[in-house]
Amino acid sequence: MDQQGQSSSGSDDSHVVEMVQLANELRGKLDALNSHQAQLSGGRPPRPIDIGRVRDHTRNVDNDEYDPDHVAIGPYNYPRQHLAMEDDKVMSIHTVLTAAKALRPGVTVEVDDYINELACLEESVRNCYADAYVDMTSGQFVRMLLHDGCYILSRLVGLQLGAQPMADAAGTANAGVLSANRPVPLAVLRDVFYLAENQIPFFVLAKIGELTGLDGNDRVITQIAKYALDLIRGQKYAMAAPDMEPTVPGNLLHLLHMHLKPVAPTVSPAVAPANGVDPEPVRRWRSASEYYFAGVMFKRREMSETGHTRCILDVKLSSGSGTLEVPCLDIDAETWRLLRNLMELEQQNREKVGSHVTAYCVFMSQLACTTKDVELLTKRRVIVHGHGNNDEVAKCFADLCKGIVFDPNDAHCNYLRETCSKLEKRFLSNPQRWMAWLRRKYFNNPWLAVGLLAAVIGLVCAIVQAVYSVLSYKHG
C-alpha cells in the first residue's frame, strides 16, 4: 500500500510539474508577442498591408496569373529566375547613386549608406510577408531590397538634376532626367504593379527616395501615384485619383486598389432589421438574361473625373425605371490578372482594405456567366472585349471568383447588397415579369404593337356594343 501511495503521489507531482512548464512556455510566447507588437508601434515603419502567398486553391485556377513574366520583385521569387533583368537592377543602383550626388551636392552618398539604412528596416520588411524567410541571410535580403527598390524608383520617379518634367507613364525619359527611364514594356509594368506576390513594402521605396534627396514620402508617393493613375486610366478601370491623405499605400498593388473604390456605395454601413425581423438573405446574383426577362434593362454608365462614376465599381440601379447602370469593363489580356490579384490582396487584408473589388467581381462573374449574357451585355456596351468569341469571355467570368471566400450578406463586405436585394424582389415579382413579357412579345415590334392596339380597340368596341344591345332589349 505504501508503494502504491508513493507511486500515485509521484504521478501527481510530475503532472503538476508538466502543467507548470506548459504555463511558463505559453507565458513566454505571449510576452514575446507583446514585445514584438510594441516594437512595431514604437517608431518603426507600420505594417499596413500583408504581402502573402497566393493560396493554392486560388492559384490552381490559373497559375500563370500570379507569376511574373519579365521582372521578379520581392522574396517570393528568390532566387531569381528572370536573370535578364538583374543587370538592369545593378544599373538602377548606379542611376540612384548618380542622382543622389546631383540632388545632394556637398553630401557624400555611397552604397554603404543605403545598405545600412535598409538593414535597419530588415525586420519590419520581413514582418510584412507570410513567413520570416529564415533561409535568406540578412545580406541576401538587404541586397534584394536595394536591387528591387532602386529598380522601381528609377523607372517610376523622375530622378532629376533640376525642375525638369518627370518621365511619363509610358516610361519615356525627358531631357535632364538622371534616370534609367527608357521605354518600359507594358508587360514589365504589369509585373511590378499587378501581382500580389511580386511586391516590396512602399516604405522601402520611401527610404531609398529620402536617401537620394527626394524629400521623403511626399515626392515619391506623388510621382508614383501619378504614374499609377496614368496606367489605370489608360486601361479604363478608373478616371480619378484617390484621396491619399489618410492612407499611405502598402505596396504598388495596394496603390492601384486605392483607385478602385465606389464613390457612393448603394448599401449603408449598417443595415438594421426592420420591425425586429432580419432582412431577406441575399444568396446570389442572377444572370443578365434572367434579369432581362424580369424587365431589368442594362445601360452603360460613363465614367468621369468628377461626379458619381469614377471607376468600374460605381454600379447604380435606377429605382423608378428598373435600369441597371454599369460602367463599361474594357477587357484585355491583363484584365483577369489584375482583378484576381486585387481580390487576393483583399482576401489577405480584408480589415485593412475592404472587399469592394471582390464584391464587384462576384457581381460580374454571375451577371455574365453564359454566352447569352455576354452577348446581351456587349450589345448594351457594358462589356467591350477583344477575345475571339463570347464563349471565351463567359468562361473567364465563370472562373473569375473560384476559390474566393465572400459573404454576400455581410453589409460591410458587399457594397452591392441592397442593389442585389432590390433586383431579386423585381425578379420574383410576377406582375413585373408579365409586363416585361408583354414588352418583349409585342412592343419591340411596331407592327405587332399596332396589331395589339387594334385588337384592344376592337374588343372595347365589341363590349360597348354588347352593353348597348342588352340595354336596348331590356328597355324595349
Short mmCIF file of C-alpha atoms in Angstrom, two decimals:
data_model
loop_
_atom_site.label_atom_id
_atom_site.label_comp_id
_atom_site.label_asym_id
_atom_site.label_seq_id
_atom_site.Cartn_x
_atom_site.Cartn_y
_atom_site.Cartn_z
CA MET A 1 0.00 0.00 0.00
CA ASP A 2 2.79 2.45 0.79
CA GLN A 3 4.44 1.77 -2.53
CA GLN A 4 1.18 2.37 -4.38
CA GLY A 5 0.63 5.61 -2.43
CA GLN A 6 4.13 6.79 -3.21
CA SER A 7 3.62 5.93 -6.91
CA SER A 8 0.35 7.86 -7.04
CA SER A 9 1.93 10.84 -5.30
CA GLY A 10 4.87 10.82 -7.74
CA SER A 11 2.49 10.75 -10.71
CA ASP A 12 0.57 13.76 -9.37
CA ASP A 13 3.80 15.67 -8.81
CA SER A 14 5.00 15.02 -12.37
CA HIS A 15 1.61 16.11 -13.72
CA VAL A 16 1.84 19.39 -11.78
CA VAL A 17 5.38 19.99 -13.00
CA GLU A 18 4.29 19.37 -16.60
CA MET A 19 1.42 21.86 -16.31
CA VAL A 20 3.75 24.47 -14.80
CA GLN A 21 6.18 24.02 -17.69
CA LEU A 22 3.35 24.38 -20.18
CA ALA A 23 2.14 27.58 -18.49
CA ASN A 24 5.67 29.01 -18.50
CA GLU A 25 6.11 28.15 -22.17
CA LEU A 26 2.85 29.84 -23.18
CA ARG A 27 3.59 32.84 -20.97
CA GLY A 28 6.96 33.26 -22.69
CA LYS A 29 5.37 33.17 -26.15
CA LEU A 30 2.74 35.72 -25.12
CA ASP A 31 5.41 38.03 -23.70
CA ALA A 32 7.39 37.75 -26.93
CA LEU A 33 4.28 38.54 -28.97
CA ASN A 34 3.50 41.62 -26.85
CA SER A 35 7.10 42.79 -27.13
CA HIS A 36 7.01 42.35 -30.91
CA GLN A 37 3.80 44.37 -31.24
CA ALA A 38 5.24 47.10 -29.02
CA GLN A 39 8.29 47.31 -31.27
CA LEU A 40 6.11 47.69 -34.37
CA SER A 41 4.23 50.58 -32.81
CA GLY A 42 7.29 52.21 -31.28
CA GLY A 43 8.66 54.35 -34.09
CA ARG A 44 9.27 51.65 -36.67
CA PRO A 45 7.53 51.75 -40.05
CA PRO A 46 3.96 50.48 -39.78
CA ARG A 47 2.82 47.22 -41.30
CA PRO A 48 -0.18 48.45 -43.27
CA ILE A 49 -0.53 45.64 -45.80
CA ASP A 50 0.35 41.94 -45.60
CA ILE A 51 2.11 40.53 -48.66
CA GLY A 52 1.08 36.90 -48.50
CA ARG A 53 1.46 33.94 -50.80
CA VAL A 54 -1.44 33.26 -53.11
CA ARG A 55 -3.46 30.39 -51.70
CA ASP A 56 -3.25 27.06 -53.52
CA HIS A 57 -6.99 26.67 -54.16
CA THR A 58 -6.97 30.10 -55.85
CA ARG A 59 -3.68 29.66 -57.71
CA ASN A 60 -4.79 26.30 -59.12
CA VAL A 61 -7.47 28.03 -61.24
CA ASP A 62 -4.82 29.78 -63.34
CA ASN A 63 -1.29 29.66 -62.02
CA ASP A 64 0.12 31.99 -64.70
CA GLU A 65 -1.98 34.94 -63.48
CA TYR A 66 0.13 35.25 -60.32
CA ASP A 67 3.69 34.72 -61.61
CA PRO A 68 5.90 37.44 -63.16
CA ASP A 69 6.88 37.10 -66.79
CA HIS A 70 9.75 39.60 -67.03
CA VAL A 71 10.88 41.03 -63.70
CA ALA A 72 10.87 39.41 -60.25
CA ILE A 73 10.33 41.59 -57.17
CA GLY A 74 10.45 40.56 -53.52
CA PRO A 75 11.43 37.36 -51.71
CA TYR A 76 8.70 35.09 -53.09
CA ASN A 77 10.59 34.85 -56.39
CA TYR A 78 14.04 34.46 -54.82
CA PRO A 79 16.41 33.07 -56.08
CA ARG A 80 15.89 34.97 -59.30
CA GLN A 81 14.51 33.15 -62.30
CA HIS A 82 14.47 36.21 -64.56
CA LEU A 83 18.21 36.84 -64.70
CA ALA A 84 17.95 39.12 -67.74
CA MET A 85 16.61 41.89 -65.50
CA GLU A 86 19.29 41.56 -62.81
CA ASP A 87 21.80 43.58 -64.86
CA ASP A 88 19.17 46.31 -65.20
CA LYS A 89 18.79 46.36 -61.43
CA VAL A 90 22.52 46.88 -60.92
CA MET A 91 22.37 49.75 -63.42
CA SER A 92 19.44 51.17 -61.45
CA ILE A 93 21.60 51.32 -58.31
CA HIS A 94 24.18 53.29 -60.29
CA THR A 95 21.41 55.62 -61.53
CA VAL A 96 20.12 56.24 -57.99
CA LEU A 97 23.62 56.94 -56.65
CA THR A 98 24.32 59.35 -59.51
CA ALA A 99 21.03 61.15 -58.86
CA ALA A 100 21.80 61.35 -55.12
CA LYS A 101 25.12 63.08 -55.79
CA ALA A 102 23.38 65.56 -58.08
CA LEU A 103 20.44 66.24 -55.75
CA ARG A 104 22.54 66.45 -52.57
CA PRO A 105 25.66 68.44 -53.51
CA GLY A 106 28.27 68.53 -50.78
CA VAL A 107 26.96 65.31 -49.18
CA THR A 108 28.88 62.11 -49.73
CA VAL A 109 26.40 59.37 -50.58
CA GLU A 110 27.72 55.84 -51.03
CA VAL A 111 26.08 52.47 -51.49
CA ASP A 112 27.03 51.66 -47.88
CA ASP A 113 24.56 54.33 -46.68
CA TYR A 114 21.69 52.62 -48.48
CA ILE A 115 22.71 49.20 -47.22
CA ASN A 116 22.92 50.35 -43.59
CA GLU A 117 19.54 52.09 -43.70
CA LEU A 118 17.82 49.12 -45.34
CA ALA A 119 19.44 46.79 -42.80
CA CYS A 120 17.64 48.76 -40.08
CA LEU A 121 14.35 48.09 -41.88
CA GLU A 122 15.01 44.38 -42.43
CA GLU A 123 12.91 43.07 -39.54
CA SER A 124 9.97 45.34 -40.37
CA VAL A 125 10.08 44.26 -44.01
CA ARG A 126 10.26 40.57 -43.11
CA ASN A 127 7.18 41.02 -40.91
CA CYS A 128 5.19 42.14 -43.96
CA TYR A 129 5.49 38.69 -45.52
CA ALA A 130 3.77 35.43 -44.67
CA ASP A 131 6.96 33.90 -43.31
CA ALA A 132 10.22 35.30 -41.99
CA TYR A 133 12.37 33.76 -44.77
CA VAL A 134 14.89 32.28 -42.39
CA ASP A 135 16.59 30.62 -45.38
CA MET A 136 17.61 34.05 -46.67
CA THR A 137 20.56 35.63 -44.89
CA SER A 138 20.48 39.28 -43.92
CA GLY A 139 22.91 40.07 -46.72
CA GLN A 140 20.72 38.38 -49.32
CA PHE A 141 17.58 40.06 -48.02
CA VAL A 142 19.06 43.58 -47.94
CA ARG A 143 20.63 43.13 -51.37
CA MET A 144 17.22 42.09 -52.71
CA LEU A 145 15.59 45.22 -51.21
CA LEU A 146 18.27 47.50 -52.64
CA HIS A 147 18.09 45.98 -56.14
CA ASP A 148 14.31 45.93 -56.32
CA GLY A 149 13.78 49.32 -54.67
CA CYS A 150 16.24 51.12 -56.93
CA TYR A 151 14.83 49.37 -60.00
CA ILE A 152 11.28 50.53 -59.23
CA LEU A 153 12.31 54.02 -58.16
CA SER A 154 14.46 54.68 -61.22
CA ARG A 155 11.59 53.83 -63.55
CA LEU A 156 8.62 55.36 -61.80
CA VAL A 157 10.16 58.51 -60.28
CA GLY A 158 11.99 61.24 -62.17
CA LEU A 159 15.50 61.42 -60.70
CA GLN A 160 16.31 64.90 -61.92
CA LEU A 161 19.07 67.47 -61.87
CA GLY A 162 16.64 70.35 -61.83
CA ALA A 163 12.99 71.22 -62.25
CA GLN A 164 12.52 69.08 -65.34
CA PRO A 165 9.27 67.23 -66.11
CA MET A 166 9.17 63.69 -64.84
CA ALA A 167 9.06 60.67 -67.09
CA ASP A 168 5.60 59.98 -68.43
CA ALA A 169 3.58 56.85 -67.82
CA ALA A 170 4.98 55.15 -70.89
CA GLY A 171 8.43 55.26 -69.32
CA THR A 172 9.89 57.84 -71.74
CA ALA A 173 12.86 59.78 -70.39
CA ASN A 174 12.77 63.56 -70.80
CA ALA A 175 15.76 65.85 -71.11
CA GLY A 176 17.63 66.48 -67.89
CA VAL A 177 16.35 63.34 -66.12
CA LEU A 178 19.03 61.28 -64.42
CA SER A 179 17.21 58.01 -64.75
CA ALA A 180 17.25 54.64 -66.39
CA ASN A 181 13.80 55.56 -67.75
CA ARG A 182 13.81 54.28 -71.27
CA PRO A 183 10.60 52.98 -72.83
CA VAL A 184 9.42 50.30 -70.41
CA PRO A 185 7.34 47.46 -71.85
CA LEU A 186 3.81 47.42 -70.50
CA ALA A 187 4.29 43.78 -69.52
CA VAL A 188 7.11 44.83 -67.15
CA LEU A 189 4.89 47.49 -65.58
CA ARG A 190 2.19 44.91 -65.04
CA ASP A 191 4.66 42.59 -63.32
CA VAL A 192 5.60 45.42 -60.97
CA PHE A 193 2.09 46.76 -60.31
CA TYR A 194 -0.40 43.93 -60.79
CA LEU A 195 0.98 40.88 -58.95
CA ALA A 196 0.15 40.29 -55.28
CA GLU A 197 3.30 38.27 -54.56
CA ASN A 198 5.66 40.39 -56.65
CA GLN A 199 5.82 43.32 -54.18
CA ILE A 200 8.02 45.05 -51.62
CA PRO A 201 6.66 47.44 -48.94
CA PHE A 202 6.21 51.04 -50.04
CA PHE A 203 8.20 52.37 -47.09
CA VAL A 204 11.31 50.77 -48.63
CA LEU A 205 10.84 52.98 -51.71
CA ALA A 206 10.27 55.99 -49.46
CA LYS A 207 13.50 55.33 -47.56
CA ILE A 208 15.55 55.00 -50.75
CA GLY A 209 13.93 58.19 -52.06
CA GLU A 210 14.77 60.00 -48.83
CA LEU A 211 18.43 58.97 -49.03
CA THR A 212 18.52 60.07 -52.67
CA GLY A 213 17.20 63.54 -51.82
CA LEU A 214 13.59 63.18 -52.97
CA ASP A 215 12.11 64.77 -49.83
CA GLY A 216 10.92 61.53 -48.29
CA ASN A 217 7.41 60.22 -48.84
CA ASP A 218 5.89 63.31 -50.47
CA ARG A 219 7.64 63.29 -53.81
CA VAL A 220 7.92 59.50 -54.04
CA ILE A 221 4.23 58.99 -53.33
CA THR A 222 3.14 61.88 -55.57
CA GLN A 223 5.07 60.78 -58.62
CA ILE A 224 4.39 57.06 -58.30
CA ALA A 225 0.70 57.82 -57.66
CA LYS A 226 0.62 59.88 -60.88
CA TYR A 227 2.25 57.03 -62.72
CA ALA A 228 -0.31 54.58 -61.32
CA LEU A 229 -3.20 56.88 -62.26
CA ASP A 230 -1.97 57.16 -65.85
CA LEU A 231 -1.64 53.38 -66.00
CA ILE A 232 -5.10 52.55 -64.62
CA ARG A 233 -6.74 55.39 -66.57
CA GLY A 234 -5.20 54.08 -69.78
CA GLN A 235 -6.72 50.67 -69.02
CA LYS A 236 -10.10 52.41 -68.42
CA TYR A 237 -10.57 51.00 -64.92
CA ALA A 238 -10.70 54.36 -63.15
CA MET A 239 -10.61 58.05 -64.09
CA ALA A 240 -9.90 59.97 -60.88
CA ALA A 241 -7.05 59.94 -58.35
CA PRO A 242 -7.92 58.62 -54.86
CA ASP A 243 -7.58 60.59 -51.64
CA MET A 244 -4.04 59.81 -50.47
CA GLU A 245 -4.22 61.73 -47.20
CA PRO A 246 -5.49 59.17 -44.68
CA THR A 247 -3.59 56.13 -46.02
CA VAL A 248 -0.08 55.56 -47.31
CA PRO A 249 -0.07 52.68 -49.82
CA GLY A 250 1.38 49.45 -48.52
CA ASN A 251 2.78 48.49 -51.92
CA LEU A 252 2.19 49.22 -55.60
CA LEU A 253 -0.75 46.81 -55.97
CA HIS A 254 -2.39 48.47 -52.98
CA LEU A 255 -1.87 51.83 -54.70
CA LEU A 256 -3.88 50.59 -57.69
CA HIS A 257 -6.50 49.21 -55.32
CA MET A 258 -6.95 52.67 -53.80
CA HIS A 259 -8.23 53.89 -57.18
CA LEU A 260 -11.00 51.27 -57.22
CA LYS A 261 -13.48 52.35 -54.59
CA PRO A 262 -17.13 53.16 -55.26
CA VAL A 263 -17.95 56.84 -54.85
CA ALA A 264 -21.31 56.23 -53.16
CA PRO A 265 -21.87 52.60 -52.10
CA THR A 266 -25.50 51.61 -52.50
CA VAL A 267 -25.57 49.88 -49.12
CA SER A 268 -25.47 51.69 -45.82
CA PRO A 269 -22.70 50.86 -43.34
CA ALA A 270 -25.13 49.11 -41.03
CA VAL A 271 -28.33 47.53 -42.24
CA ALA A 272 -30.74 47.40 -39.32
CA PRO A 273 -33.52 44.83 -39.39
CA ALA A 274 -36.98 46.32 -39.93
CA ASN A 275 -39.51 45.73 -37.12
CA GLY A 276 -37.10 43.34 -35.46
CA VAL A 277 -37.18 40.98 -38.46
CA ASP A 278 -33.94 40.15 -40.25
CA PRO A 279 -33.90 41.19 -43.92
CA GLU A 280 -34.22 38.58 -46.63
CA PRO A 281 -30.82 36.94 -47.14
CA VAL A 282 -29.03 37.53 -50.41
CA ARG A 283 -28.00 34.22 -51.91
CA ARG A 284 -26.56 35.08 -55.30
CA TRP A 285 -26.81 37.39 -58.28
CA ARG A 286 -28.89 36.30 -61.23
CA SER A 287 -27.51 36.26 -64.74
CA ALA A 288 -28.05 39.21 -67.07
CA SER A 289 -30.50 37.18 -69.17
CA GLU A 290 -32.63 36.33 -66.13
CA TYR A 291 -32.78 39.96 -65.06
CA TYR A 292 -33.62 40.99 -68.62
CA PHE A 293 -36.59 38.59 -68.75
CA ALA A 294 -37.76 40.12 -65.46
CA GLY A 295 -37.82 43.58 -67.02
CA VAL A 296 -34.41 44.90 -65.93
CA MET A 297 -32.71 47.00 -68.58
CA PHE A 298 -28.93 47.44 -68.83
CA LYS A 299 -27.27 50.73 -69.61
CA ARG A 300 -23.64 51.78 -69.95
CA ARG A 301 -22.64 54.33 -67.31
CA GLU A 302 -20.00 56.79 -68.46
CA MET A 303 -17.06 57.47 -66.14
CA SER A 304 -15.59 60.90 -65.44
CA GLU A 305 -13.04 62.51 -63.14
CA THR A 306 -15.81 64.23 -61.21
CA GLY A 307 -19.29 63.11 -60.28
CA HIS A 308 -20.53 59.75 -59.07
CA THR A 309 -18.94 57.46 -61.65
CA ARG A 310 -15.17 57.44 -61.31
CA CYS A 311 -14.29 53.75 -61.61
CA ILE A 312 -15.74 50.46 -62.83
CA LEU A 313 -17.17 49.71 -59.35
CA ASP A 314 -19.74 52.53 -59.49
CA VAL A 315 -22.79 50.39 -60.30
CA LYS A 316 -26.20 52.03 -59.91
CA LEU A 317 -29.79 50.74 -60.02
CA SER A 318 -32.38 53.34 -61.05
CA SER A 319 -35.22 52.80 -58.61
CA GLY A 320 -38.01 54.09 -60.88
CA SER A 321 -37.20 52.63 -64.29
CA GLY A 322 -35.55 49.42 -63.15
CA THR A 323 -32.43 50.14 -65.21
CA LEU A 324 -29.08 48.78 -64.03
CA GLU A 325 -26.34 51.24 -64.98
CA VAL A 326 -22.90 49.63 -65.14
CA PRO A 327 -19.60 51.30 -66.14
CA CYS A 328 -18.04 49.71 -69.19
CA LEU A 329 -15.49 46.98 -68.46
CA ASP A 330 -12.88 47.05 -71.23
CA ILE A 331 -11.48 43.51 -71.23
CA ASP A 332 -7.98 42.79 -72.49
CA ALA A 333 -5.41 40.07 -71.87
CA GLU A 334 -4.45 41.50 -68.45
CA THR A 335 -7.93 42.21 -67.03
CA TRP A 336 -8.25 38.84 -65.33
CA ARG A 337 -4.73 39.06 -63.89
CA LEU A 338 -5.39 42.45 -62.29
CA LEU A 339 -8.80 41.52 -60.88
CA ARG A 340 -7.59 38.19 -59.46
CA ASN A 341 -4.59 39.75 -57.75
CA LEU A 342 -6.70 42.61 -56.34
CA MET A 343 -9.09 40.04 -54.89
CA GLU A 344 -6.13 38.17 -53.38
CA LEU A 345 -4.96 41.41 -51.79
CA GLU A 346 -8.41 41.83 -50.23
CA GLN A 347 -8.60 38.21 -49.10
CA GLN A 348 -5.44 38.67 -47.04
CA ASN A 349 -6.15 42.24 -45.82
CA ARG A 350 -9.93 42.39 -45.52
CA GLU A 351 -9.96 44.51 -42.36
CA LYS A 352 -7.49 46.99 -43.85
CA VAL A 353 -8.62 47.44 -47.44
CA GLY A 354 -12.20 46.13 -47.53
CA SER A 355 -13.81 43.83 -50.12
CA HIS A 356 -15.17 46.21 -52.75
CA VAL A 357 -13.28 44.66 -55.68
CA THR A 358 -14.29 41.15 -54.58
CA ALA A 359 -17.96 42.20 -54.39
CA TYR A 360 -17.72 43.70 -57.90
CA CYS A 361 -16.04 40.58 -59.31
CA VAL A 362 -18.68 38.31 -57.77
CA PHE A 363 -21.36 40.57 -59.30
CA MET A 364 -19.80 40.48 -62.78
CA SER A 365 -18.91 36.77 -62.66
CA GLN A 366 -22.54 35.82 -62.03
CA LEU A 367 -24.02 38.50 -64.29
CA ALA A 368 -22.00 37.40 -67.35
CA CYS A 369 -21.51 33.68 -66.73
CA THR A 370 -23.01 32.39 -70.03
CA THR A 371 -22.51 33.21 -73.69
CA LYS A 372 -26.01 34.66 -73.93
CA ASP A 373 -25.28 37.02 -71.02
CA VAL A 374 -22.03 38.24 -72.57
CA GLU A 375 -23.81 38.81 -75.87
CA LEU A 376 -26.52 40.87 -74.14
CA LEU A 377 -24.06 42.98 -72.14
CA THR A 378 -21.90 43.51 -75.23
CA LYS A 379 -24.92 44.83 -77.15
CA ARG A 380 -25.62 47.22 -74.29
CA ARG A 381 -21.91 48.29 -74.33
CA VAL A 382 -21.47 47.27 -70.70
CA ILE A 383 -18.70 44.89 -71.81
CA VAL A 384 -16.11 45.52 -74.51
CA HIS A 385 -13.64 42.75 -75.26
CA GLY A 386 -11.07 41.71 -77.79
CA HIS A 387 -11.31 37.95 -77.26
CA GLY A 388 -12.05 35.60 -80.10
CA ASN A 389 -15.67 34.94 -79.13
CA ASN A 390 -18.22 35.42 -76.36
CA ASP A 391 -17.81 31.82 -75.16
CA GLU A 392 -14.23 32.53 -74.09
CA VAL A 393 -15.25 35.66 -72.19
CA ALA A 394 -18.11 33.86 -70.44
CA LYS A 395 -15.76 31.09 -69.29
CA CYS A 396 -13.30 33.64 -67.90
CA PHE A 397 -16.09 35.31 -65.95
CA ALA A 398 -17.36 31.96 -64.66
CA ASP A 399 -13.87 31.07 -63.35
CA LEU A 400 -13.03 34.53 -62.01
CA CYS A 401 -14.07 34.01 -58.36
CA LYS A 402 -13.27 30.32 -57.88
CA GLY A 403 -11.61 29.79 -54.50
CA ILE A 404 -12.70 33.21 -53.20
CA VAL A 405 -14.23 33.46 -49.72
CA PHE A 406 -17.05 36.02 -49.73
CA ASP A 407 -20.26 36.53 -47.75
CA PRO A 408 -22.86 38.39 -49.87
CA ASN A 409 -24.99 39.08 -46.77
CA ASP A 410 -22.25 40.99 -44.96
CA ALA A 411 -23.13 44.66 -45.47
CA HIS A 412 -19.55 45.72 -44.71
CA CYS A 413 -18.12 43.41 -47.40
CA ASN A 414 -20.82 43.60 -50.08
CA TYR A 415 -21.43 47.22 -51.06
CA LEU A 416 -23.92 45.96 -53.69
CA ARG A 417 -26.06 44.06 -51.19
CA GLU A 418 -29.01 46.47 -51.35
CA THR A 419 -28.88 46.51 -55.16
CA CYS A 420 -28.92 42.73 -55.24
CA SER A 421 -31.88 42.61 -52.85
CA LYS A 422 -33.92 45.04 -54.99
CA LEU A 423 -33.15 43.13 -58.16
CA GLU A 424 -34.16 39.85 -56.51
CA LYS A 425 -37.53 41.31 -55.49
CA ARG A 426 -38.07 42.51 -59.05
CA PHE A 427 -37.12 39.10 -60.43
CA LEU A 428 -39.61 37.32 -58.14
CA SER A 429 -42.47 39.77 -58.89
CA ASN A 430 -44.99 38.12 -61.24
CA PRO A 431 -46.57 41.42 -62.44
CA GLN A 432 -43.12 42.74 -63.35
CA ARG A 433 -42.33 39.56 -65.26
CA TRP A 434 -45.68 39.66 -67.12
CA MET A 435 -45.19 43.29 -68.11
CA ALA A 436 -41.68 42.50 -69.28
CA TRP A 437 -43.02 39.58 -71.33
CA LEU A 438 -45.61 41.84 -72.98
CA ARG A 439 -42.95 44.42 -73.84
CA ARG A 440 -40.69 41.81 -75.39
CA LYS A 441 -43.51 40.00 -77.17
CA TYR A 442 -45.42 42.90 -78.68
CA PHE A 443 -43.86 46.29 -78.13
CA ASN A 444 -40.40 45.54 -79.54
CA ASN A 445 -42.03 45.06 -82.97
CA PRO A 446 -44.04 48.16 -84.04
CA TRP A 447 -46.35 46.14 -86.31
CA LEU A 448 -47.22 43.75 -83.50
CA ALA A 449 -47.80 46.73 -81.22
CA VAL A 450 -50.20 48.29 -83.79
CA GLY A 451 -51.99 44.96 -84.19
CA LEU A 452 -52.34 44.56 -80.43
CA LEU A 453 -53.68 48.10 -80.12
CA ALA A 454 -56.22 47.45 -82.89
CA ALA A 455 -57.31 44.22 -81.21
CA VAL A 456 -57.79 46.02 -77.89
CA ILE A 457 -59.84 48.78 -79.57
CA GLY A 458 -61.95 46.18 -81.35
CA LEU A 459 -62.52 44.33 -78.07
CA VAL A 460 -63.61 47.53 -76.32
CA CYS A 461 -65.98 48.40 -79.17
CA ALA A 462 -67.48 44.90 -79.08
CA ILE A 463 -68.06 45.17 -75.33
CA VAL A 464 -69.72 48.60 -75.70
CA GLN A 465 -71.94 47.31 -78.50
CA ALA A 466 -72.97 44.30 -76.41
CA VAL A 467 -73.84 46.53 -73.46
CA TYR A 468 -75.99 48.80 -75.64
CA SER A 469 -77.72 45.80 -77.18
CA VAL A 470 -78.59 44.40 -73.74
CA LEU A 471 -79.85 47.78 -72.52
CA SER A 472 -81.95 48.39 -75.64
CA TYR A 473 -83.54 44.94 -75.37
CA LYS A 474 -84.26 45.41 -71.66
CA HIS A 475 -85.92 48.81 -72.10
CA GLY A 476 -87.79 47.90 -75.29
#
